PDB file of C-alpha atoms in Angstrom:
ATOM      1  CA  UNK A  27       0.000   0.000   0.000  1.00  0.00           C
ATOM      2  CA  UNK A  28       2.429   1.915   1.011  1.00  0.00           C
ATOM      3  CA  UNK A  29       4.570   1.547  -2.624  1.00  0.00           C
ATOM      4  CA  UNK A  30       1.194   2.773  -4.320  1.00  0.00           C
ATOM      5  CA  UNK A  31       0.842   5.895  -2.257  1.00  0.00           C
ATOM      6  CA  UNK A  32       4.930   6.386  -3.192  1.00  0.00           C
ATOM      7  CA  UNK A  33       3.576   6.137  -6.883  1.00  0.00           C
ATOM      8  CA  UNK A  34       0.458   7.767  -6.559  1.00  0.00           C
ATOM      9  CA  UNK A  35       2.644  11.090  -5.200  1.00  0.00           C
ATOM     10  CA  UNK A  36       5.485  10.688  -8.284  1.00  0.00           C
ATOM     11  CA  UNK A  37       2.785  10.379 -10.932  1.00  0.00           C
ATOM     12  CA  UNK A  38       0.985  13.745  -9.568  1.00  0.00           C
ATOM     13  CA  UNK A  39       4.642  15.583  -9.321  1.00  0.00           C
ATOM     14  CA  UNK A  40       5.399  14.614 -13.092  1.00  0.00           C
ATOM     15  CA  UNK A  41       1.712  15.880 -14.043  1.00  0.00           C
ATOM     16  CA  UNK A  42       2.520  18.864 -12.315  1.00  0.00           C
ATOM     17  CA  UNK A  43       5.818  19.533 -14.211  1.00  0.00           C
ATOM     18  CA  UNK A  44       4.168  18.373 -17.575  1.00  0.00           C
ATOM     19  CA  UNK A  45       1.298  20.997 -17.312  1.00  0.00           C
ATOM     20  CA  UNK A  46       3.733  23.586 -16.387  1.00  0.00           C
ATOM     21  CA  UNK A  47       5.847  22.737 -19.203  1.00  0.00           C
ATOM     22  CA  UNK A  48       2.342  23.336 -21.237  1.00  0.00           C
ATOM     23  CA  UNK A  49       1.834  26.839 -19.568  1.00  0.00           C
ATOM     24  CA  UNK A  50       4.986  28.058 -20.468  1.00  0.00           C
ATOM     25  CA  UNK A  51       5.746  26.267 -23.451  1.00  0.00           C
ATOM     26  CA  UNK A  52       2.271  27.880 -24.893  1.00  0.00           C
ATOM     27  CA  UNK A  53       2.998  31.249 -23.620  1.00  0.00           C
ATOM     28  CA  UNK A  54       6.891  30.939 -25.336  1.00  0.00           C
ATOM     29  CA  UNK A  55       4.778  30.258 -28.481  1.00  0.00           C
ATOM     30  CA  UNK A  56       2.706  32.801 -28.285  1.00  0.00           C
ATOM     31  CA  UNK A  57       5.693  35.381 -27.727  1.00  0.00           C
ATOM     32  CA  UNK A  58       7.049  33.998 -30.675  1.00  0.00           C
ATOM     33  CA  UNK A  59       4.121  34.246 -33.127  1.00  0.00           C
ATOM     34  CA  UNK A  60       3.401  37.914 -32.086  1.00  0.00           C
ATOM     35  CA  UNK A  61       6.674  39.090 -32.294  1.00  0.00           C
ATOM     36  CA  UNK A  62      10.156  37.147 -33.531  1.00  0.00           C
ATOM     37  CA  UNK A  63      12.419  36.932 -30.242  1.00  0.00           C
ATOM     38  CA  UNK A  64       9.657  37.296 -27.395  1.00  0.00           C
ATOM     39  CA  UNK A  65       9.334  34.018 -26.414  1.00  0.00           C
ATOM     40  CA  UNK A  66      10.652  35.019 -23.197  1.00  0.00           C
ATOM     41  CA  UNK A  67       7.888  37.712 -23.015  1.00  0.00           C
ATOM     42  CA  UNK A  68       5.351  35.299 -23.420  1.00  0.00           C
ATOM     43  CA  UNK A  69       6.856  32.709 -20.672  1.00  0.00           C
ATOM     44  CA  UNK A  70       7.025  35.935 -18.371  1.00  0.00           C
ATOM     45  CA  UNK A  71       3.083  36.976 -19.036  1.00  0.00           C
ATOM     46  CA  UNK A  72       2.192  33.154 -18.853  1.00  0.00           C
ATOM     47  CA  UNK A  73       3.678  33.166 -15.449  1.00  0.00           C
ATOM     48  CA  UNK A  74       1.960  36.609 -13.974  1.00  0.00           C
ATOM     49  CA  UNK A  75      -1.451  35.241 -14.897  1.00  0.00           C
ATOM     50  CA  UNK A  76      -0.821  31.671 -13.813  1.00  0.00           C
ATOM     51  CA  UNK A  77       0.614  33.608 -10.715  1.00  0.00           C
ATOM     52  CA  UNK A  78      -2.766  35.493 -10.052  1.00  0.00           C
ATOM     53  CA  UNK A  79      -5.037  33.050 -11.087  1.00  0.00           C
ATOM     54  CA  UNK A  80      -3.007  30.818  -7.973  1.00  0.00           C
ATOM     55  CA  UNK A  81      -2.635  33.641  -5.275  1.00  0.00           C
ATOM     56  CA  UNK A  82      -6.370  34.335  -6.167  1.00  0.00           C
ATOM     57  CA  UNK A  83      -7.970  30.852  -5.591  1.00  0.00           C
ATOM     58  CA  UNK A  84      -5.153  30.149  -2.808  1.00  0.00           C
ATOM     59  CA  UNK A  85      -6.792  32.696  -0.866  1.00  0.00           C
ATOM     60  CA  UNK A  86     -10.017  32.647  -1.690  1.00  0.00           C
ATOM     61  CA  UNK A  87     -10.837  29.554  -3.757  1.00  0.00           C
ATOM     62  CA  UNK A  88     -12.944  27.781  -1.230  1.00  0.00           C
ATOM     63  CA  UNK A  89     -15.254  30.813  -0.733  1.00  0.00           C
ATOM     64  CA  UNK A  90     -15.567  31.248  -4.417  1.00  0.00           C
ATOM     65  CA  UNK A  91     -16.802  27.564  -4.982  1.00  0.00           C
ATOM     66  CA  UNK A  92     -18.976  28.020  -1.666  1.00  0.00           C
ATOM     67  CA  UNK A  93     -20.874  30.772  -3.059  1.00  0.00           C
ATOM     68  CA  UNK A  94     -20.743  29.694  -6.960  1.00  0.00           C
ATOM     69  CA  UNK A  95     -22.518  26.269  -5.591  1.00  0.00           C
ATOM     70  CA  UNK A  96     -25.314  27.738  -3.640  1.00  0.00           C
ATOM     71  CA  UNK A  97     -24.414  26.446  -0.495  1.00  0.00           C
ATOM     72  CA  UNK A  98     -24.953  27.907   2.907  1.00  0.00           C
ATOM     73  CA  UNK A  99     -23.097  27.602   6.144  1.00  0.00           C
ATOM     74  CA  UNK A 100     -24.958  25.716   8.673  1.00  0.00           C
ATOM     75  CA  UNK A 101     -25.049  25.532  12.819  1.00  0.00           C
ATOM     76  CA  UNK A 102     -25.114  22.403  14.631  1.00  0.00           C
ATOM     77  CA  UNK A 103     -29.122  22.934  15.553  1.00  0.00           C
ATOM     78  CA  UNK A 104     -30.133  23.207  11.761  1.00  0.00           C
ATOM     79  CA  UNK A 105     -29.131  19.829  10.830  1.00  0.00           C
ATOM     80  CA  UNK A 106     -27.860  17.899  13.989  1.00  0.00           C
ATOM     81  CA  UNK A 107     -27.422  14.507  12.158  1.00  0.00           C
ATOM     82  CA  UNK A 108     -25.031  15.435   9.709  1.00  0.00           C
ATOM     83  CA  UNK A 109     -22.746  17.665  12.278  1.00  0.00           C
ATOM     84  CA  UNK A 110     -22.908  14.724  14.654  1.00  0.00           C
ATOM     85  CA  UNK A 111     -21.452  12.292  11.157  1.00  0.00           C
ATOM     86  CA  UNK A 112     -18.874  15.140  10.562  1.00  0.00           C
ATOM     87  CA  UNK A 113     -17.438  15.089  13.779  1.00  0.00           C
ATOM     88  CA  UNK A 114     -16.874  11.850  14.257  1.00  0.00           C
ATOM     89  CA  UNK A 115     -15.650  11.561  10.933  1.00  0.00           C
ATOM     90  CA  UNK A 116     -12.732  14.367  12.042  1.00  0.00           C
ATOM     91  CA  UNK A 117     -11.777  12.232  15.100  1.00  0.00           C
ATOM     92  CA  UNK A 118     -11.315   9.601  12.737  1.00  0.00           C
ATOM     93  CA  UNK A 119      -9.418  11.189  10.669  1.00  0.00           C
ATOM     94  CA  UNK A 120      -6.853  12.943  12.706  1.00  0.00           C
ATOM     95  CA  UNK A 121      -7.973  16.413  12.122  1.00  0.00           C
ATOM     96  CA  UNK A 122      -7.217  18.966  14.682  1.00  0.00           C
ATOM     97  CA  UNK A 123      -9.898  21.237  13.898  1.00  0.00           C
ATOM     98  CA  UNK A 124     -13.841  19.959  12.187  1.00  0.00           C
ATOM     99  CA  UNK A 125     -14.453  21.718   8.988  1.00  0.00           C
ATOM    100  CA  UNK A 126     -17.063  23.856   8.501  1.00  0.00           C
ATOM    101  CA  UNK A 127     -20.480  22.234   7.391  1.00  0.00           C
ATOM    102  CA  UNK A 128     -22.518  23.631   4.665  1.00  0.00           C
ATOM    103  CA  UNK A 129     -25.801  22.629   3.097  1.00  0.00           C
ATOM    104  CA  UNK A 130     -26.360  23.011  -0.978  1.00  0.00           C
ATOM    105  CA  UNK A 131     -30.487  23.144  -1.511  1.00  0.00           C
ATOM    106  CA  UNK A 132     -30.335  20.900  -4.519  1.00  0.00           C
ATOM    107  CA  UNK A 133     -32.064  17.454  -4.836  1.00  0.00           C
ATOM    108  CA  UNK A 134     -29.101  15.820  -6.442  1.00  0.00           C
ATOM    109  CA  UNK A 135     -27.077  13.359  -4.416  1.00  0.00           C
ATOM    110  CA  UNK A 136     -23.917  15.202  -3.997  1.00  0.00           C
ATOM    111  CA  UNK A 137     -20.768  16.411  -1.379  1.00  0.00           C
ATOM    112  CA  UNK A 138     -17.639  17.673  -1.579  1.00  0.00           C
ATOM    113  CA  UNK A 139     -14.644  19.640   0.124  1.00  0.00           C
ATOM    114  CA  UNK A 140     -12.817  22.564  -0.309  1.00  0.00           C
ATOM    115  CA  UNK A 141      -9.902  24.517   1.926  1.00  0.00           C
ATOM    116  CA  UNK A 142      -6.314  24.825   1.344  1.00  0.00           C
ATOM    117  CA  UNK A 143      -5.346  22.765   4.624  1.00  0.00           C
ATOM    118  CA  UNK A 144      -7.500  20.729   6.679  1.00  0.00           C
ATOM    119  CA  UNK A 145      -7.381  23.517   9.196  1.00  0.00           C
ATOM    120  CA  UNK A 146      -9.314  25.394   6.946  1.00  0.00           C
ATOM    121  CA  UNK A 147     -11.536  23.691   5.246  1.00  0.00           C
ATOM    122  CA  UNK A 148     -15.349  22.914   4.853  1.00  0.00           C
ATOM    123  CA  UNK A 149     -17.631  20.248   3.589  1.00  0.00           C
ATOM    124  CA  UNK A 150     -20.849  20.881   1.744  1.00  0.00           C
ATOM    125  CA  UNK A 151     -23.834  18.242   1.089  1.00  0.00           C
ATOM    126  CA  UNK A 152     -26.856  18.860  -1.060  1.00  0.00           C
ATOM    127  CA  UNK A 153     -30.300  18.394   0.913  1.00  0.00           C
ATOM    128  CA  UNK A 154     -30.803  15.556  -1.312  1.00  0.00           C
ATOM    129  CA  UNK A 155     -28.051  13.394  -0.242  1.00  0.00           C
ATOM    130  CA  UNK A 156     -29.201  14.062   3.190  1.00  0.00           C
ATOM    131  CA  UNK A 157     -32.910  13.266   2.525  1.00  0.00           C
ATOM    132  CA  UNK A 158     -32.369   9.628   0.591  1.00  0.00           C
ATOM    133  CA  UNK A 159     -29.147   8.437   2.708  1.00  0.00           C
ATOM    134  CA  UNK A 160     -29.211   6.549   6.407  1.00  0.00           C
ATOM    135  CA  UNK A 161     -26.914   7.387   8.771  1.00  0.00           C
ATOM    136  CA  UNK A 162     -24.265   4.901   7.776  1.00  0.00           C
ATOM    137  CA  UNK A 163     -24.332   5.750   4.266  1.00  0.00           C
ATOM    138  CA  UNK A 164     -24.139   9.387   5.373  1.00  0.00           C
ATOM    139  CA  UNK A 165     -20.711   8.427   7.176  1.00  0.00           C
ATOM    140  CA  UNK A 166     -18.969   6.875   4.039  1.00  0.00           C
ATOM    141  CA  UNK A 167     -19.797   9.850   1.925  1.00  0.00           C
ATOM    142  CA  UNK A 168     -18.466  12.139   4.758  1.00  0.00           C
ATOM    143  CA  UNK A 169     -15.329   9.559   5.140  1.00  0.00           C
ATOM    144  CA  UNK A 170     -14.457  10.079   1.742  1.00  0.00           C
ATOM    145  CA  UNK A 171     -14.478  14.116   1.916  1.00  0.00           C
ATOM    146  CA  UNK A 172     -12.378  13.532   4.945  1.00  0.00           C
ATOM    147  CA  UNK A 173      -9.990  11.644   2.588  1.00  0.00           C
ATOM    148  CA  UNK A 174      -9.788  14.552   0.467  1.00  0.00           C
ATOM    149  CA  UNK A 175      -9.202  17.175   3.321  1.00  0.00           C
ATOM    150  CA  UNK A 176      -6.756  15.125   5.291  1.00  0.00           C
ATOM    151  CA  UNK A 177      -4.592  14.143   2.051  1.00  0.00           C
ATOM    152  CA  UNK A 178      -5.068  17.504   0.809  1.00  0.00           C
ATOM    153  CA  UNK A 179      -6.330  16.279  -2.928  1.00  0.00           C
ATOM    154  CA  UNK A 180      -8.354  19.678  -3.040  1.00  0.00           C
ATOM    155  CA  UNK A 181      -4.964  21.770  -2.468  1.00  0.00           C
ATOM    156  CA  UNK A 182      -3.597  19.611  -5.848  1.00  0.00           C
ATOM    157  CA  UNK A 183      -6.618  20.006  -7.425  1.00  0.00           C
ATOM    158  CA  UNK A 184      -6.679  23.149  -7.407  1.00  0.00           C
ATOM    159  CA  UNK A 185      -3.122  23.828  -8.441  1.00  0.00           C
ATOM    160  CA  UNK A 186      -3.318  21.455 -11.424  1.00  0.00           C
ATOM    161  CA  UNK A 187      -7.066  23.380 -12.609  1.00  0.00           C
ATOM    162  CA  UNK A 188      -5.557  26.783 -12.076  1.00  0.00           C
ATOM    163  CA  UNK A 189      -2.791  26.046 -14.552  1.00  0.00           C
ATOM    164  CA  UNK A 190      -4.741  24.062 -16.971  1.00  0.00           C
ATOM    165  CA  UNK A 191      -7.369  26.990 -16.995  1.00  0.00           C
ATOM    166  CA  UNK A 192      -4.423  29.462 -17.286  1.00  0.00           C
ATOM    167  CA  UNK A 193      -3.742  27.188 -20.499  1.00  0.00           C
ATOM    168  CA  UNK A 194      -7.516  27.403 -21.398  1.00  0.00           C
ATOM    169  CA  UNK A 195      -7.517  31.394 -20.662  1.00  0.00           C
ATOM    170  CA  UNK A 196      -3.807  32.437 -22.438  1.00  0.00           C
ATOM    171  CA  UNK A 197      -5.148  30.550 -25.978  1.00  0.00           C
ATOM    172  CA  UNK A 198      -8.529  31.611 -25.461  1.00  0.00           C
ATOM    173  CA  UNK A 199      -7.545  35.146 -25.913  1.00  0.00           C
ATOM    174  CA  UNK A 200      -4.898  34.253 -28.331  1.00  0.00           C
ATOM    175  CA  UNK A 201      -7.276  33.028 -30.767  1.00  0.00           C
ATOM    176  CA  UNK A 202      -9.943  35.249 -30.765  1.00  0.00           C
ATOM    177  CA  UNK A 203      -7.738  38.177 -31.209  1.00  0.00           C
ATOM    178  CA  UNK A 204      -6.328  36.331 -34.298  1.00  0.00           C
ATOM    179  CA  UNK A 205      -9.235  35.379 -35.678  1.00  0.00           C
ATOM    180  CA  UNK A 206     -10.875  38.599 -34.840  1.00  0.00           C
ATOM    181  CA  UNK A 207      -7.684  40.326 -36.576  1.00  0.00           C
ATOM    182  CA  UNK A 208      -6.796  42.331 -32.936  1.00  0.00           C
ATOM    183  CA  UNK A 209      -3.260  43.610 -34.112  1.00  0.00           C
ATOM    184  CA  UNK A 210      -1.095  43.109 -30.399  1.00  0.00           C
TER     185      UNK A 210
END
């Protein structure tokens, strides 16, 4: 087990360094085909927006996807149940501190977690998963977003997205201003 985790956390370094090669590989390109000899330019701008797009959902990338999803922070007397599930799932997961619980009004069966660290972090369940699941199933679901917190998959997540949507932004706007004829 302990081999696959080894592998698990070399395969997600090299997908790291191949999407970064992508970012500034793209944004060398793009130097190049605006102007002969500013490749280096375009590495540079890749880098400030992949920089900003980062420091931006660092920061404040959990209370963006809080608020783009709907869902709204809940006290321990609006849904006792799942708080009670959410704590226990914290002790067994090591975590020093129990993430903030927040409810999505949605009838689809869904959960997930957000935060940086597991000191600052939150899960969020849709009223429909809470409706159609018993209290055991409740606990796997919650388990599993524990995973995610306590291995910090969302931190990686979100690194690997932010540059792959810096790719998705930088050639966006490449294109249409060469198809729309923009002269840069």
């Amino acid at each position: 087990m302990w081999e696959q985790i080894r592998a698990n956390k070399r395969k997600s370094a090299y997908l790291i360094v191949i999407v970064a090669a992508l970012l500034f590989g793209l944004g060398y390109a793009i130097g190049e085909a605006l102007a002969p000899g500013a490749g280096v330019g375009g590495v540079f701008v890749a880098g400030v927006v992949w920089l900003v797009m980062t420091l931006t959902s660092y920061f404040q990338g959990d209370t963006i996807l809080l608020s783009l999803s709907g869902a709204r922070r809940i006290e321990q007397k609006d849904y006792p149940r799942l708080f009670n599930v959410v704590e226990e799932m914290s002790i067994a997961a090591g975590l020093s501190k129990v993430p903030e619980v927040y409810i999505i009004e949605a009838a689809s069966l869904n959960a997930f977690a957000t935060g940086r660290k597991p000191d600052r972090s939150a899960v969020a369940v849709t009223s429909g998963l809470l409706e159609r699941l018993n209290r055991d199933q409740l606990q796997g679901v919650i388990a599993h977003e524990m995973s995610h917190v306590v291995n910090r998959d969302v931190l990686f997540m979100m690194m690997v997205g932010i540059m792959v949507g810096s790719i998705v932004m930088i050639s966006d706007f490449f294109l249409r201003g060469m198809f729309n004829g923009a002269r840069y």
